[in-house]
CSV table of C-alpha atoms (C1' of nucleotides) in Angstrom, one decimal:
chain,number,residue,atom,x,y,z
A,42,MET,CA,-8.5,14.9,-1.4
A,43,ARG,CA,-10.6,11.9,-0.7
A,44,ARG,CA,-8.5,9.2,1.0
A,45,ASP,CA,-7.6,6.2,-1.1
A,46,SER,CA,-8.9,3.1,0.6
A,47,ARG,CA,-8.2,0.6,-2.1
A,48,LEU,CA,-5.4,-1.1,-0.2
A,49,SER,CA,-7.6,-1.5,2.9
A,50,GLY,CA,-10.4,-2.7,0.7
A,51,VAL,CA,-8.5,-5.3,-1.2
A,52,LEU,CA,-6.9,-6.7,1.9
A,53,HIS,CA,-10.3,-7.1,3.5
A,54,VAL,CA,-11.5,-8.9,0.4
A,55,LEU,CA,-8.4,-11.2,0.3
A,56,LEU,CA,-8.8,-12.3,3.9
A,57,HIS,CA,-12.4,-13.0,3.3
A,58,MET,CA,-11.4,-15.2,0.4
A,59,ALA,CA,-8.9,-16.9,2.5
A,60,GLU,CA,-11.6,-17.9,4.9
A,61,HIS,CA,-13.7,-19.4,2.2
A,62,ASN,CA,-13.3,-22.7,0.4
A,63,GLY,CA,-13.7,-22.3,-3.3
A,64,PRO,CA,-14.4,-19.3,-5.5
A,65,VAL,CA,-16.1,-16.2,-4.1
A,66,THR,CA,-18.1,-14.0,-6.4
A,67,SER,CA,-17.5,-10.3,-6.8
A,68,GLU,CA,-21.0,-9.8,-5.6
A,69,VAL,CA,-20.4,-11.6,-2.3
A,70,LEU,CA,-17.1,-9.7,-1.7
A,71,ALA,CA,-18.8,-6.4,-2.5
A,72,LYS,CA,-21.4,-7.1,0.1
A,73,ALA,CA,-18.8,-7.8,2.7
A,74,MET,CA,-17.1,-4.5,1.8
A,75,GLY,CA,-20.3,-2.6,1.5
A,76,THR,CA,-19.7,-1.6,-2.1
A,77,ASN,CA,-20.3,-2.5,-5.6
A,78,ALA,CA,-19.2,-5.6,-7.5
A,79,VAL,CA,-17.6,-3.6,-10.2
A,80,VAL,CA,-15.4,-1.8,-7.7
A,81,VAL,CA,-14.2,-5.2,-6.4
A,82,ARG,CA,-13.4,-6.4,-9.9
A,83,ARG,CA,-11.5,-3.2,-10.6
A,84,ILE,CA,-9.3,-3.4,-7.6
A,85,MET,CA,-8.7,-7.1,-8.1
A,86,ALA,CA,-7.6,-6.7,-11.7
A,87,GLY,CA,-4.1,-5.8,-10.7
A,88,LEU,CA,-3.8,-8.7,-8.4
A,89,ARG,CA,-4.9,-11.1,-11.1
A,90,GLU,CA,-2.3,-9.7,-13.5
A,91,ALA,CA,0.3,-10.1,-10.7
A,92,GLY,CA,-0.8,-13.8,-10.3
A,93,TYR,CA,-1.9,-13.5,-6.7
A,94,VAL,CA,-5.5,-14.4,-7.5
A,95,ARG,CA,-7.4,-16.0,-10.3
A,96,SER,CA,-10.9,-15.4,-11.5
A,97,GLU,CA,-13.3,-17.8,-13.1
A,98,LYS,CA,-16.4,-17.1,-15.1
A,99,GLY,CA,-19.7,-18.8,-15.2
A,100,HIS,CA,-21.6,-21.0,-12.7
A,101,GLY,CA,-19.6,-21.6,-9.6
A,102,GLY,CA,-17.1,-19.0,-10.7
A,103,GLY,CA,-15.5,-16.2,-8.7
A,104,TRP,CA,-12.2,-15.3,-7.2
A,105,VAL,CA,-9.6,-17.6,-5.7
A,106,ILE,CA,-6.3,-16.9,-4.0
A,107,HIS,CA,-3.6,-18.4,-6.1
A,108,ARG,CA,-0.5,-18.2,-4.0
A,109,ASP,CA,0.6,-19.1,-0.5
A,110,LEU,CA,-0.5,-16.4,1.9
A,111,GLU,CA,2.9,-16.4,3.4
A,112,LYS,CA,4.3,-15.4,0.0
A,113,ILE,CA,2.2,-12.3,-0.3
A,114,THR,CA,3.2,-9.1,1.6
A,115,LEU,CA,1.1,-6.0,2.0
A,116,ARG,CA,3.7,-4.3,-0.2
A,117,ASP,CA,3.1,-6.8,-2.9
A,118,VAL,CA,-0.6,-6.0,-2.8
A,119,TYR,CA,0.1,-2.3,-2.8
A,120,ASP,CA,2.3,-2.7,-5.9
A,121,ALA,CA,-0.3,-4.8,-7.6
A,122,LEU,CA,-2.7,-1.9,-7.2
A,123,GLY,CA,-0.3,0.2,-9.3
A,124,HIS,CA,1.5,1.8,-6.3
A,125,PRO,CA,-0.9,4.7,-5.9
A,126,SER,CA,0.6,7.8,-4.2
A,127,LEU,CA,1.1,7.4,-0.5
A,128,LEU,CA,1.3,11.0,0.7
A,129,ALA,CA,-1.4,13.5,0.7
A,130,MET,CA,1.0,16.4,0.4
A,131,GLY,CA,3.3,17.4,-2.4
A,132,ASN,CA,5.2,20.3,-3.9
A,133,ARG,CA,3.4,23.1,-5.5
A,134,THR,CA,5.7,23.1,-8.5
A,135,GLU,CA,7.7,20.1,-9.4
A,136,SER,CA,10.6,21.7,-11.2
A,137,PRO,CA,10.6,25.4,-10.2
A,138,GLY,CA,13.0,28.0,-11.6
A,139,CYS,CA,12.6,29.9,-8.4
A,140,LEU,CA,15.6,29.1,-6.1
A,141,VAL,CA,13.5,29.7,-3.0
A,142,GLU,CA,11.1,27.0,-4.1
A,143,GLN,CA,13.9,24.7,-5.0
A,144,ALA,CA,15.2,24.9,-1.5
A,145,VAL,CA,11.7,24.2,-0.1
A,146,ASN,CA,11.2,21.3,-2.4
A,147,ALA,CA,14.6,19.8,-1.6
A,148,ALA,CA,13.8,19.8,2.1
A,149,LEU,CA,10.2,18.5,1.7
A,150,ASP,CA,11.1,15.9,-0.8
A,151,SER,CA,13.8,14.4,1.4
A,152,ALA,CA,11.3,14.1,4.3
A,153,PHE,CA,8.6,12.8,2.1
A,154,ALA,CA,10.9,10.2,0.5
A,155,ASP,CA,12.0,8.9,3.9
A,156,ALA,CA,8.4,8.6,5.1
A,157,GLU,CA,7.4,6.7,2.0
A,158,ALA,CA,10.4,4.4,2.2
A,159,LEU,CA,9.5,3.6,5.8
A,160,LEU,CA,5.9,2.9,5.0
A,161,LEU,CA,6.8,0.6,2.1
A,162,SER,CA,9.3,-1.2,4.2
A,163,ARG,CA,6.7,-1.7,6.9
A,164,LEU,CA,4.2,-3.0,4.4
A,165,GLY,CA,6.8,-5.4,3.0
A,166,GLU,CA,7.3,-7.0,6.5
A,167,VAL,CA,3.7,-8.1,6.9
A,168,THR,CA,2.3,-11.1,5.0
A,169,LEU,CA,-1.3,-12.0,4.4
A,170,ALA,CA,-0.6,-15.1,6.5
A,171,GLN,CA,0.1,-12.8,9.5
A,172,LEU,CA,-3.0,-10.9,8.9
A,173,SER,CA,-5.0,-14.0,8.7
A,174,ALA,CA,-3.4,-15.3,12.0
A,175,ASP,CA,-4.3,-12.0,13.6
A,176,PHE,CA,-7.8,-12.4,12.5
A,177,HIS,CA,-8.1,-15.9,13.9
A,178,ALA,CA,-6.6,-14.6,17.2
A,179,ARG,CA,-9.3,-11.9,17.4
A,180,LEU,CA,-12.0,-14.5,16.5
A,181,SER,CA,-10.8,-16.8,19.2
A,182,ALA,CA,-10.6,-13.9,21.7
A,183,ARG,CA,-14.1,-12.9,21.0
A,184,SER,CA,-15.7,-16.4,21.2
A,185,HIS,CA,-13.9,-17.1,24.5
A,186,SER,CA,-14.8,-13.8,26.0
A,187,SER,CA,-17.9,-13.0,28.1
A,188,SER,CA,-21.1,-11.9,26.4
A,189,MET,CA,-20.2,-8.3,26.8
A,190,GLU,CA,-19.2,-8.3,23.2
A,191,ILE,CA,-21.9,-6.7,21.0
A,192,SER,CA,-20.6,-6.3,17.5
A,193,ASP,CA,-21.1,-9.2,15.1
A,194,VAL,CA,-18.7,-11.3,13.0
A,195,HIS,CA,-19.7,-11.5,9.4
B,1323,MET,CA,-7.5,13.5,-5.0
B,1324,ARG,CA,-5.7,16.6,-5.7
B,1325,ARG,CA,-2.5,16.8,-3.7
B,1326,ASP,CA,-2.3,19.3,-0.8
B,1327,SER,CA,0.4,21.8,-1.5
B,1328,ARG,CA,-0.3,24.3,1.2
B,1329,LEU,CA,2.8,23.5,3.2
B,1330,SER,CA,5.0,23.8,0.1
B,1331,GLY,CA,3.2,27.0,-0.8
B,1332,VAL,CA,3.4,28.7,2.6
B,1333,LEU,CA,7.1,27.8,3.0
B,1334,HIS,CA,7.8,29.4,-0.3
B,1335,VAL,CA,6.0,32.5,0.8
B,1336,LEU,CA,7.8,32.7,4.1
B,1337,LEU,CA,11.2,32.5,2.5
B,1338,HIS,CA,10.3,35.2,0.1
B,1339,MET,CA,9.2,37.3,3.0
B,1340,ALA,CA,12.5,36.6,4.8
B,1341,GLU,CA,14.4,38.0,1.8
B,1342,HIS,CA,12.4,41.2,1.9
B,1343,ASN,CA,12.8,44.1,4.2
B,1344,GLY,CA,9.4,45.3,5.5
B,1345,PRO,CA,5.9,44.1,4.8
B,1346,VAL,CA,5.1,42.2,1.7
B,1347,THR,CA,1.5,42.3,0.3
B,1348,SER,CA,-0.5,39.2,-0.4
B,1349,GLU,CA,-0.7,40.3,-4.0
B,1350,VAL,CA,3.1,40.2,-4.4
B,1351,LEU,CA,3.4,36.9,-2.6
B,1352,ALA,CA,0.6,35.5,-4.7
B,1353,LYS,CA,2.5,36.5,-7.9
B,1354,ALA,CA,5.6,34.7,-6.6
B,1355,MET,CA,3.5,31.6,-6.0
B,1356,GLY,CA,1.5,31.9,-9.2
B,1357,THR,CA,-1.8,32.0,-7.4
B,1358,ASN,CA,-4.4,34.3,-6.0
B,1359,ALA,CA,-3.9,36.8,-3.1
B,1360,VAL,CA,-6.9,35.3,-1.3
B,1361,VAL,CA,-5.3,31.9,-1.3
B,1362,VAL,CA,-2.2,33.4,0.3
B,1363,ARG,CA,-4.3,35.1,3.0
B,1364,ARG,CA,-6.1,31.8,3.7
B,1365,ILE,CA,-2.9,29.8,4.2
B,1366,MET,CA,-1.3,32.6,6.2
B,1367,ALA,CA,-4.2,32.9,8.6
B,1368,GLY,CA,-3.1,30.0,10.7
B,1369,LEU,CA,0.5,31.3,10.9
B,1370,ARG,CA,-0.8,34.6,12.1
B,1371,GLU,CA,-2.9,33.0,14.9
B,1372,ALA,CA,0.2,31.0,15.9
B,1373,GLY,CA,2.2,34.2,16.1
B,1374,TYR,CA,4.7,33.4,13.5
B,1375,VAL,CA,3.8,36.3,11.2
B,1376,ARG,CA,1.9,39.5,11.5
B,1377,SER,CA,-0.2,41.3,9.0
B,1378,GLU,CA,-0.8,45.0,8.7
B,1379,LYS,CA,-3.5,46.8,6.8
B,1380,GLY,CA,-3.5,49.9,4.8
B,1381,HIS,CA,-0.7,51.8,3.0
B,1382,GLY,CA,2.6,50.1,3.3
B,1383,GLY,CA,0.9,47.1,4.9
B,1384,GLY,CA,1.4,43.4,4.2
B,1385,TRP,CA,2.9,40.4,5.9
B,1386,VAL,CA,6.0,40.3,8.2
B,1387,ILE,CA,7.7,37.4,9.8
B,1388,HIS,CA,7.4,37.9,13.6
B,1389,ARG,CA,9.7,35.3,15.0
B,1390,ASP,CA,13.3,34.3,14.6
B,1391,LEU,CA,13.7,32.0,11.6
B,1392,GLU,CA,15.7,29.6,13.8
B,1393,LYS,CA,12.7,29.3,16.1
B,1394,ILE,CA,10.3,28.1,13.4
B,1395,THR,CA,10.4,24.5,12.2
B,1396,LEU,CA,8.6,23.1,9.2
B,1397,ARG,CA,6.6,21.1,11.8
B,1398,ASP,CA,5.5,24.3,13.4
B,1399,VAL,CA,4.3,25.6,10.0
B,1400,TYR,CA,2.5,22.3,9.3
B,1401,ASP,CA,0.8,22.5,12.7
B,1402,ALA,CA,-0.2,26.1,12.1
B,1403,LEU,CA,-1.9,25.0,8.9
B,1404,GLY,CA,-4.2,22.8,11.1
B,1405,HIS,CA,-2.2,19.6,10.6
B,1406,PRO,CA,-3.9,18.5,7.4
B,1407,SER,CA,-3.7,14.7,6.7
B,1408,LEU,CA,-0.3,13.5,5.6
B,1409,LEU,CA,-1.2,10.2,4.1
B,1410,ALA,CA,-3.2,9.6,0.9
B,1411,MET,CA,-4.3,6.2,2.0
B,1412,GLY,CA,-6.6,5.3,4.8
B,1413,ASN,CA,-8.9,2.6,6.1
B,1414,ARG,CA,-12.1,1.9,4.3
B,1415,THR,CA,-14.1,1.8,7.6
B,1416,GLU,CA,-12.8,3.3,10.7
B,1417,SER,CA,-14.5,1.2,13.4
B,1418,PRO,CA,-15.5,-1.9,11.7
B,1419,GLY,CA,-17.5,-4.7,13.3
B,1420,CYS,CA,-16.0,-7.2,10.9
B,1421,LEU,CA,-13.0,-8.9,12.6
B,1422,VAL,CA,-11.3,-9.3,9.3
B,1423,GLU,CA,-11.4,-5.6,8.7
B,1424,GLN,CA,-10.2,-5.0,12.3
B,1425,ALA,CA,-7.1,-7.1,11.6
B,1426,VAL,CA,-6.5,-5.3,8.4
B,1427,ASN,CA,-6.9,-1.9,10.0
B,1428,ALA,CA,-4.6,-2.7,12.9
B,1429,ALA,CA,-1.8,-3.7,10.5
B,1430,LEU,CA,-2.3,-0.7,8.3
B,1431,ASP,CA,-2.8,1.8,11.1
B,1432,SER,CA,0.4,0.7,12.7
B,1433,ALA,CA,2.4,1.2,9.5
B,1434,PHE,CA,0.6,4.5,8.7
B,1435,ALA,CA,1.2,5.9,12.2
B,1436,ASP,CA,4.9,5.1,12.0
B,1437,ALA,CA,5.3,6.8,8.7
B,1438,GLU,CA,3.5,9.8,9.9
B,1439,ALA,CA,5.6,10.0,13.0
B,1440,LEU,CA,8.8,9.8,11.0
B,1441,LEU,CA,7.6,12.5,8.7
B,1442,LEU,CA,6.6,14.8,11.5
B,1443,SER,CA,9.9,14.2,13.2
B,1444,ARG,CA,11.7,15.1,10.1
B,1445,LEU,CA,9.8,18.3,9.7
B,1446,GLY,CA,10.5,19.1,13.3
B,1447,GLU,CA,14.3,19.0,12.6
B,1448,VAL,CA,14.3,21.6,9.9
B,1449,THR,CA,14.1,25.3,10.7
B,1450,LEU,CA,13.2,28.1,8.3
B,1451,ALA,CA,16.7,29.4,9.0
B,1452,GLN,CA,18.1,26.2,7.5
B,1453,LEU,CA,15.9,26.5,4.5
B,1454,SER,CA,17.0,30.1,4.0
B,1455,ALA,CA,20.6,29.2,4.3
B,1456,ASP,CA,20.1,26.5,1.7
B,1457,PHE,CA,18.5,29.1,-0.6
B,1458,HIS,CA,21.5,31.4,-0.2
B,1459,ALA,CA,23.8,28.5,-0.9
B,1460,ARG,CA,21.9,27.8,-4.1
B,1461,LEU,CA,22.0,31.5,-5.0
B,1462,SER,CA,25.7,31.7,-4.5
B,1463,ALA,CA,26.3,28.5,-6.5
B,1464,ARG,CA,24.4,29.9,-9.4
B,1465,SER,CA,25.9,33.3,-9.5
B,1466,HIS,CA,29.4,31.9,-9.3
B,1467,SER,CA,28.8,29.3,-12.0
B,1468,SER,CA,29.4,29.7,-15.7
B,1469,SER,CA,26.7,31.1,-17.9
B,1470,MET,CA,25.3,27.6,-18.6
B,1471,GLU,CA,22.5,28.4,-16.2
B,1472,ILE,CA,19.3,29.3,-17.9
B,1473,SER,CA,16.5,29.5,-15.4
B,1474,ASP,CA,16.0,32.8,-13.7
B,1475,VAL,CA,15.9,33.9,-10.1
B,1476,HIS,CA,12.8,35.7,-9.2
C,772,DG,C1',-29.6,-21.8,-25.3
C,773,DA,C1',-30.3,-19.8,-20.7
C,774,DT,C1',-28.0,-18.3,-16.7
C,775,DT,C1',-24.1,-17.0,-14.1
C,776,DT,C1',-20.1,-14.4,-13.6
C,777,DC,C1',-16.3,-11.8,-15.0
C,778,DG,C1',-14.3,-7.6,-18.0
C,779,DT,C1',-14.6,-3.1,-19.0
C,780,DA,C1',-16.1,1.2,-20.9
C,781,DA,C1',-18.9,5.2,-20.1
C,782,DT,C1',-21.0,8.1,-16.9
C,783,DA,C1',-22.2,10.1,-12.5
C,784,DT,C1',-21.3,11.2,-7.7
C,785,DT,C1',-18.5,12.8,-4.0
C,786,DT,C1',-14.9,15.2,-1.5
C,787,DG,C1',-11.6,18.5,-0.5
C,788,DA,C1',-8.1,21.7,-2.3
C,789,DA,C1',-7.6,25.6,-5.1
C,790,DG,C1',-9.2,29.6,-7.4
C,791,DT,C1',-12.5,33.6,-7.8
C,792,DT,C1',-15.7,37.2,-6.7
C,793,DA,C1',-17.6,40.3,-3.6
C,794,DC,C1',-17.7,43.2,0.1
C,795,DA,C1',-16.6,44.8,4.8
C,796,DT,C1',-13.0,46.7,7.9
C,797,DG,C1',-9.0,49.1,9.3
C,798,DA,C1',-4.8,52.0,8.5
C,799,DG,C1',-2.2,55.4,6.4
C,800,DA,C1',-2.0,59.5,2.7
C,801,DC,C1',-3.8,63.7,1.3
D,1277,DG,C1',-12.9,63.6,6.6
D,1278,DT,C1',-12.4,60.9,2.7
D,1279,DC,C1',-9.7,58.3,-0.6
D,1280,DT,C1',-6.9,54.6,-1.4
D,1281,DC,C1',-4.5,50.5,-0.1
D,1282,DA,C1',-4.4,46.3,2.1
D,1283,DT,C1',-6.2,42.6,5.0
D,1284,DG,C1',-10.4,39.4,6.6
D,1285,DT,C1',-13.8,36.4,5.1
D,1286,DA,C1',-17.8,34.5,3.3
D,1287,DA,C1',-19.8,32.5,-0.8
D,1288,DC,C1',-19.3,30.4,-4.9
D,1289,DT,C1',-17.0,28.0,-8.8
D,1290,DT,C1',-13.6,25.0,-10.6
D,1291,DC,C1',-10.8,20.9,-10.6
D,1292,DA,C1',-8.8,16.3,-9.8
D,1293,DA,C1',-9.1,11.7,-8.2
D,1294,DA,C1',-11.4,8.1,-5.9
D,1295,DT,C1',-15.6,5.8,-5.7
D,1296,DA,C1',-20.2,4.3,-7.4
D,1297,DT,C1',-23.4,3.0,-11.0
D,1298,DT,C1',-25.1,1.5,-15.4
D,1299,DA,C1',-24.7,-1.0,-19.4
D,1300,DC,C1',-23.3,-4.5,-22.3
D,1301,DG,C1',-20.0,-8.0,-24.1
D,1302,DA,C1',-17.5,-12.5,-23.4
D,1303,DA,C1',-16.7,-16.9,-21.4
D,1304,DA,C1',-18.1,-20.9,-18.6
D,1305,DT,C1',-21.5,-24.0,-16.7
D,1306,DC,C1',-26.0,-25.9,-16.3
DNA sequence: GATTTCGTAATATTTGAAGTTACATGAGAC
DNA sequence: GTCTCATGTAACTTCAAATATTACGAAATC
């Protein structure tokens, strides 16, 4: 199974938008993510419906964050993506007649559910504002450090 | 991404083996799982290397559990499968130069790591013996219940 | 009206699990 | 010994879901 990186991607995009005054086009965001503009629009569609961002057409158009960064948690963003499945593993048969498989499913489901709950709760504790603050801390650390740093900010 | 059901599958197979005296062939196990014998051999290969099961060729051959069920946890089985990835989500870029993406990755990685750790710890707490006991409890509950039950034991 | 930018459908590509086929190897049965 | 049963594996196909691309329509600005 290829790993779903939409959450990672959309967060990246949102933080870039937060650094930018005024609308940012899908094309620009796609470049930052190293992907296609259509992919950006697709993953942003859910956020628009949820009211976290707005999109404007035509000249000078693009995407704008439409809510306070402190009011958006990673969990909100995840939900806006349509809460894709978190776990890569699952049961072979969902409602088995076989009692052996029922016992196996019960044990696994319980563990899976707890792990999912923990993950969602963790995501709910982090806001975009915190991510943005972390970014600025990294930026500051880099610019104040010696010239040992190689990689570039973009 | 298709969901990985190897853990579910191999546990199912192990419990069926536990109910059976003497070796069980891949063919029989495959029937119980509704799959192919080669698939069974493939997922069992890791368990054999780990010493949890043994396989015997020729007439009367097949698979046998080779360790006390109380000494095998679901985590052990998971490890024997080669610890496949647990989470369906991941970072878009693993070692990004972009500081924005680094901040995103740091937050997500932390949440992901905790969820994985919890899941592994849960799996480590459950032994095959417990699963087997649960199965027998279900079996007993069914046979003592009224004839409302429809689904079949196999 | 021309250009820019989003909106979205249709299609292709990619990745890894799962399923299948084929054949070699080893262990009993006879 | 050889026949049959069973595992061991490689090679190949199928399948599902994310991702990427192409194409074209709709709205907003110049």
